[in-house]
Amino acid sequence: MRKKLSKATAILLITTVAFSTLAACSNGGSNSENSSSEAGDNGFAKGKFDSPVTLTTIGCINSSYKFKEGESLENNLHTQYMKENLNIDIKYKYVTAADQCSNKIRLDMAANDPLPDVMSIADPQLMADLIDSGKMMDISEAFEKYASPELKKMYDIDESYWAQVVKDGKKYGIPVLARAQQNDPLLWIRTDYLKKLNLQAPKTFDDLAKVMDAMVNTDLGKGKNNPPLAISLKGNGGSLWDGPVSWRGDASWIFGGFGVIPTYWNKWHGDQIEYGSIQPEMKDALALMADWFKKGYISPDVGLIDVGKSDETFRTGQAGITAGPVFTSTVVRNYVQKNDPNATVSPFEIPAGPSGKAGRHFTAVPNGALMVSKDYKHVEALFLYLNKLVEIGNPAAGSELEKGWKEGYDYVMKDGKVSKLEADFPDKIAVNPSKYFLTGQPLIDPQLELDAQMKFYNGEKPSTPYEQSLYDLIPDNEKQDPKTVNDWLGAKLVTDQKEASLANLFLGPQTETMKSKGEALSKMESETFLKIIYGKAPIDEFDTFVKNWKSMGGDKITEEVNAWYEAVNVK
Amino acid sequence: MLGRKGILYAMLLPGILLTFIFHYLPMIGLVISFQNFKPWLGITGSEWVGWENFQTVFEREDSLQVIWNTLFIACVKIIVNLVVPVVFALLLNEVRQARFKKTIQTLVYLPHFLSWVILGGIVIDILSSKGIVNTVILPTFGIDPILFMADGNWFRFVVIATDSWKEFGFATIVFLAALAGIDPSLYEAAEVDGAGRWKMTWHVTLPALVPIVIVVATLAMGNVLNAGFDQIFNLYNPLVYEKGDIIDTFVYRVGLLSSQFGLATAIGLFKSLIGFIMIIAAYQLASRFANYRIF
């Protein structure tokens, strides 16, 4: 006990000393720099502040955040880089688990605590609440004044990127942009199974049914009667059910084959935005799902397991087909082929449904936003920072970040070549510094990655450092024939089938009626759909659902959604 | 100066203070249930909406069903969690080998410390179509696979059975303690009168246990609207909403996820009120029929 105590005291002492020295250092630093001129733009134009500017923020981390020994979100190569190159001190008000972040921010709001200068907000509800609270800054003017041409170009592509942060024509944040078509699913099929069954890859739902029928009735080494299609319908457990649309083990394409995506708002018929789940096409889609369920193509657990569990059946080879985005290639490489070295998997286009066309869910490009406190005096610092992120997101050849951020962090040199494989690192830890960014991801043109992968697919070699880094992610033995690299083939297929991605036009926060009635409607929807698929309710139950949905507040919600859409799409 | 009594009262003070700060002061927050509460406006600034939140809840088509589910699951749980530990404590009390007794006691007590987040995953796995129950146990008895977690009635059964399995060891300890306190001379006297084991249990042990059973039951009545959020939340899915959706999971989805704090508080207030009434009623019954008094 005594030993323990003294150890604790020692640690305490060390941290105190360390902190005080740190504080002393930074004090000293700022003092000397404060003496330089405060006039003018403080060095914005030349890309580095003359006197240090502080930017407070908060950190929301999850288990995917890795740090090198002795580093943390508050102090790492990213914060050091920004201090050295831009003279911006990034200070964290707190760092907490990502799933606690929304609550903490809400508590701060409730307690009327000063909010951090910049926050990355992903929850659309919180975003709307923050805008309503009147504590956020309209950044329209600052964006015009300070954003670099490259940054502006990125946001010029589509005005709808701003939809979530716009209110009354004012922009209350800078959207964080996901990669284009990042989550748009493709069909991933065990080609070794296809070969054993002597079948071709499916082009239509009928073909697919034949393949699944053969798979379920043949012992492919894992026993018979294994549901061949790995999907999940449970949803992510939010207040509104989103079961049919998921980022892995997706089922949206089954409905898409009939022309609608459930839970999505779009102009399915005519000019009015309508709810996908109540369209007449849904009835046939549900009937097909029920049929597939009865025939054992889908797992009897499809309504209770999450995407991780459904993925598992594909990883272990029980299921031969799954629907997932381009990056499912890493699942194939790291799990399917580790479990079974003879396994071969290829991505395929989503097969065409009875409507004659294929359909699937899209990826919303805006994925949260950086929001700025109204009280922040140095909004130009955020833009200097963002401009820098754009610059290093796609670094010029020969620039200092050409190979990566820092040797030993995100790359190592092996036999004179850059390696990003974790196994080559001396401490077996490769970190991804872009996770430390305020945006939590690199700030690059949404289309950049897909375009590069398409280029590789066509046999071209990388020509920029960014492309090189992407190219290096693929192990050499797979690169013999570029047409068979799953990542690149997937990029090509997903782009070729771009038309099939059906959009959700409603990206706003829950409307008033959605808040009070939305959960009840969604509960009814999930119950009805799953019961029909499980064969526990007749298919005609769908008509009752549609009638109830409309009368129990759905019509009102439709009006509100259309009003929202018109409001944000005013040019 | 204070005198003996004064010192005793002074020792009570910290307890009263803590109870006041953490149990009574937060009750001010109950006004949220009559407001359209916005965190940044606070209790004083939010719009006053009267009974609207209560109206929204009780006007829903499924609200009666949710309340009924809660009552059903909670009541069966209360009964099972009373009967099973009592029976188990009686059985364990008959075990003469001390070491065996202690081992069993510890083993059944252990699940109490597991979180439902973990147990939920395990239960779903074991009972899934590819789980051990459906692939090994049921086929050996020639029974067709059962989708336990996709059928409302089976779901209720699973919820009650797993809860009882997890918690009965904890309750057993309370009853074992009561059993240890029974005056041995009573047993000796019964033996002299020629009573066997069964008669002794019936006429000595059980009557001695009644007071503690009543205390436990009375306290449990307060939970009549608590069917166990973390358990059900980790086990349920849309297929079993009809039989398994309870007030707390409902509040979670409606109130917290959509940040309808007023609504969530309204339901909380309703629950507390029912719980309060139930405790008072149970206590009245206990004092009338079993002549048992706490206060």
Short mmCIF file of N, CA and C in Angstrom, two decimals, chain A residues 464-514:
data_model
loop_
_atom_site.label_atom_id
_atom_site.label_comp_id
_atom_site.label_asym_id
_atom_site.label_seq_id
_atom_site.Cartn_x
_atom_site.Cartn_y
_atom_site.Cartn_z
N THR A 464 0.87 11.84 -58.24
CA THR A 464 1.02 12.84 -57.18
C THR A 464 1.29 12.10 -55.87
N PRO A 465 1.84 12.82 -54.89
CA PRO A 465 2.09 12.16 -53.60
C PRO A 465 0.81 11.57 -53.01
N TYR A 466 -0.32 12.27 -53.19
CA TYR A 466 -1.58 11.75 -52.65
C TYR A 466 -1.90 10.41 -53.29
N GLU A 467 -1.79 10.37 -54.61
CA GLU A 467 -2.11 9.13 -55.32
C GLU A 467 -1.15 8.02 -54.91
N GLN A 468 0.11 8.42 -54.73
CA GLN A 468 1.10 7.43 -54.32
C GLN A 468 0.70 6.80 -52.99
N SER A 469 0.27 7.65 -52.06
CA SER A 469 -0.06 7.11 -50.73
C SER A 469 -1.25 6.16 -50.82
N LEU A 470 -2.16 6.46 -51.73
CA LEU A 470 -3.31 5.58 -51.93
C LEU A 470 -2.86 4.27 -52.57
N TYR A 471 -1.94 4.42 -53.51
CA TYR A 471 -1.42 3.27 -54.25
C TYR A 471 -0.68 2.33 -53.30
N ASP A 472 0.04 2.92 -52.35
CA ASP A 472 0.84 2.11 -51.42
C ASP A 472 0.00 1.29 -50.46
N LEU A 473 -1.27 1.61 -50.34
CA LEU A 473 -2.11 0.89 -49.39
C LEU A 473 -2.40 -0.53 -49.86
N ILE A 474 -2.24 -0.78 -51.16
CA ILE A 474 -2.53 -2.10 -51.71
C ILE A 474 -1.26 -2.95 -51.69
N PRO A 475 -1.33 -4.13 -51.09
CA PRO A 475 -0.14 -4.99 -51.06
C PRO A 475 0.34 -5.32 -52.48
N ASP A 476 1.65 -5.45 -52.63
CA ASP A 476 2.24 -5.61 -53.96
C ASP A 476 1.68 -6.82 -54.71
N ASN A 477 1.47 -7.95 -53.98
CA ASN A 477 1.06 -9.17 -54.69
C ASN A 477 -0.31 -9.04 -55.34
N GLU A 478 -1.09 -8.04 -54.90
CA GLU A 478 -2.42 -7.87 -55.52
C GLU A 478 -2.36 -6.98 -56.74
N LYS A 479 -1.24 -6.25 -56.90
CA LYS A 479 -1.21 -5.22 -57.92
C LYS A 479 -0.76 -5.71 -59.30
N GLN A 480 -0.54 -7.05 -59.42
CA GLN A 480 -0.08 -7.59 -60.70
C GLN A 480 -1.01 -7.15 -61.83
N ASP A 481 -2.29 -7.42 -61.63
CA ASP A 481 -3.27 -7.00 -62.62
C ASP A 481 -4.20 -5.97 -61.99
N PRO A 482 -4.06 -4.71 -62.41
CA PRO A 482 -4.85 -3.65 -61.76
C PRO A 482 -6.36 -3.87 -61.88
N LYS A 483 -6.77 -4.65 -62.86
CA LYS A 483 -8.22 -4.84 -63.04
C LYS A 483 -8.81 -5.75 -61.96
N THR A 484 -7.96 -6.44 -61.23
CA THR A 484 -8.50 -7.35 -60.22
C THR A 484 -8.34 -6.83 -58.80
N VAL A 485 -7.73 -5.64 -58.65
CA VAL A 485 -7.63 -5.09 -57.29
C VAL A 485 -9.02 -4.64 -56.86
N ASN A 486 -9.55 -5.26 -55.80
CA ASN A 486 -10.94 -5.02 -55.41
C ASN A 486 -11.23 -3.54 -55.16
N ASP A 487 -10.28 -2.84 -54.53
CA ASP A 487 -10.50 -1.43 -54.21
C ASP A 487 -10.73 -0.62 -55.48
N TRP A 488 -9.92 -0.94 -56.49
CA TRP A 488 -9.98 -0.15 -57.73
C TRP A 488 -11.15 -0.58 -58.59
N LEU A 489 -11.36 -1.88 -58.65
CA LEU A 489 -12.51 -2.39 -59.41
C LEU A 489 -13.79 -1.83 -58.79
N GLY A 490 -13.83 -1.85 -57.46
CA GLY A 490 -15.00 -1.32 -56.76
C GLY A 490 -15.23 0.14 -57.11
N ALA A 491 -14.15 0.92 -57.12
CA ALA A 491 -14.27 2.34 -57.45
C ALA A 491 -14.84 2.51 -58.85
N LYS A 492 -14.38 1.68 -59.75
CA LYS A 492 -14.89 1.78 -61.13
C LYS A 492 -16.38 1.43 -61.18
N LEU A 493 -16.74 0.32 -60.55
CA LEU A 493 -18.13 -0.13 -60.61
C LEU A 493 -19.07 0.88 -59.97
N VAL A 494 -18.64 1.41 -58.82
CA VAL A 494 -19.53 2.31 -58.09
C VAL A 494 -19.72 3.59 -58.89
N THR A 495 -18.68 3.98 -59.62
CA THR A 495 -18.80 5.18 -60.47
C THR A 495 -19.66 4.88 -61.69
N ASP A 496 -19.42 3.74 -62.32
CA ASP A 496 -20.23 3.36 -63.50
C ASP A 496 -21.71 3.36 -63.17
N GLN A 497 -22.01 2.94 -61.94
CA GLN A 497 -23.41 2.78 -61.57
C GLN A 497 -23.93 3.97 -60.76
N LYS A 498 -23.31 5.11 -60.98
CA LYS A 498 -23.64 6.29 -60.21
C LYS A 498 -25.14 6.61 -60.26
N GLU A 499 -25.74 6.38 -61.42
CA GLU A 499 -27.16 6.68 -61.61
C GLU A 499 -28.05 5.91 -60.64
N ALA A 500 -27.55 4.77 -60.18
CA ALA A 500 -28.39 3.91 -59.33
C ALA A 500 -28.49 4.44 -57.90
N SER A 501 -27.61 5.35 -57.53
CA SER A 501 -27.63 5.86 -56.15
C SER A 501 -28.76 6.86 -55.98
N LEU A 502 -29.75 6.48 -55.20
CA LEU A 502 -30.92 7.33 -55.01
C LEU A 502 -30.74 8.15 -53.74
N ALA A 503 -31.05 9.43 -53.86
CA ALA A 503 -30.70 10.36 -52.79
C ALA A 503 -31.80 10.50 -51.74
N ASN A 504 -31.38 10.88 -50.56
CA ASN A 504 -32.29 11.32 -49.52
C ASN A 504 -32.21 12.84 -49.52
N LEU A 505 -33.29 13.50 -49.91
CA LEU A 505 -33.23 14.95 -50.07
C LEU A 505 -33.42 15.68 -48.74
N PHE A 506 -33.84 14.96 -47.71
CA PHE A 506 -34.05 15.61 -46.42
C PHE A 506 -32.87 15.35 -45.50
N LEU A 507 -32.07 16.37 -45.28
CA LEU A 507 -30.88 16.20 -44.44
C LEU A 507 -30.96 17.07 -43.19
N GLY A 508 -32.09 17.67 -42.98
CA GLY A 508 -32.21 18.62 -41.87
C GLY A 508 -32.44 17.93 -40.55
N PRO A 509 -32.61 18.75 -39.50
CA PRO A 509 -32.94 18.19 -38.18
C PRO A 509 -34.40 17.75 -38.19
N GLN A 510 -34.80 16.98 -37.19
CA GLN A 510 -36.18 16.52 -37.12
C GLN A 510 -37.12 17.72 -37.10
N THR A 511 -38.19 17.64 -37.88
CA THR A 511 -39.18 18.72 -37.87
C THR A 511 -40.03 18.61 -36.60
N GLU A 512 -40.85 19.63 -36.36
CA GLU A 512 -41.66 19.65 -35.13
C GLU A 512 -42.51 18.38 -34.98
N THR A 513 -43.23 18.02 -36.04
CA THR A 513 -44.09 16.84 -35.95
C THR A 513 -43.26 15.56 -35.89
N MET A 514 -42.12 15.58 -36.55
CA MET A 514 -41.24 14.41 -36.46
C MET A 514 -40.84 14.17 -35.01
#
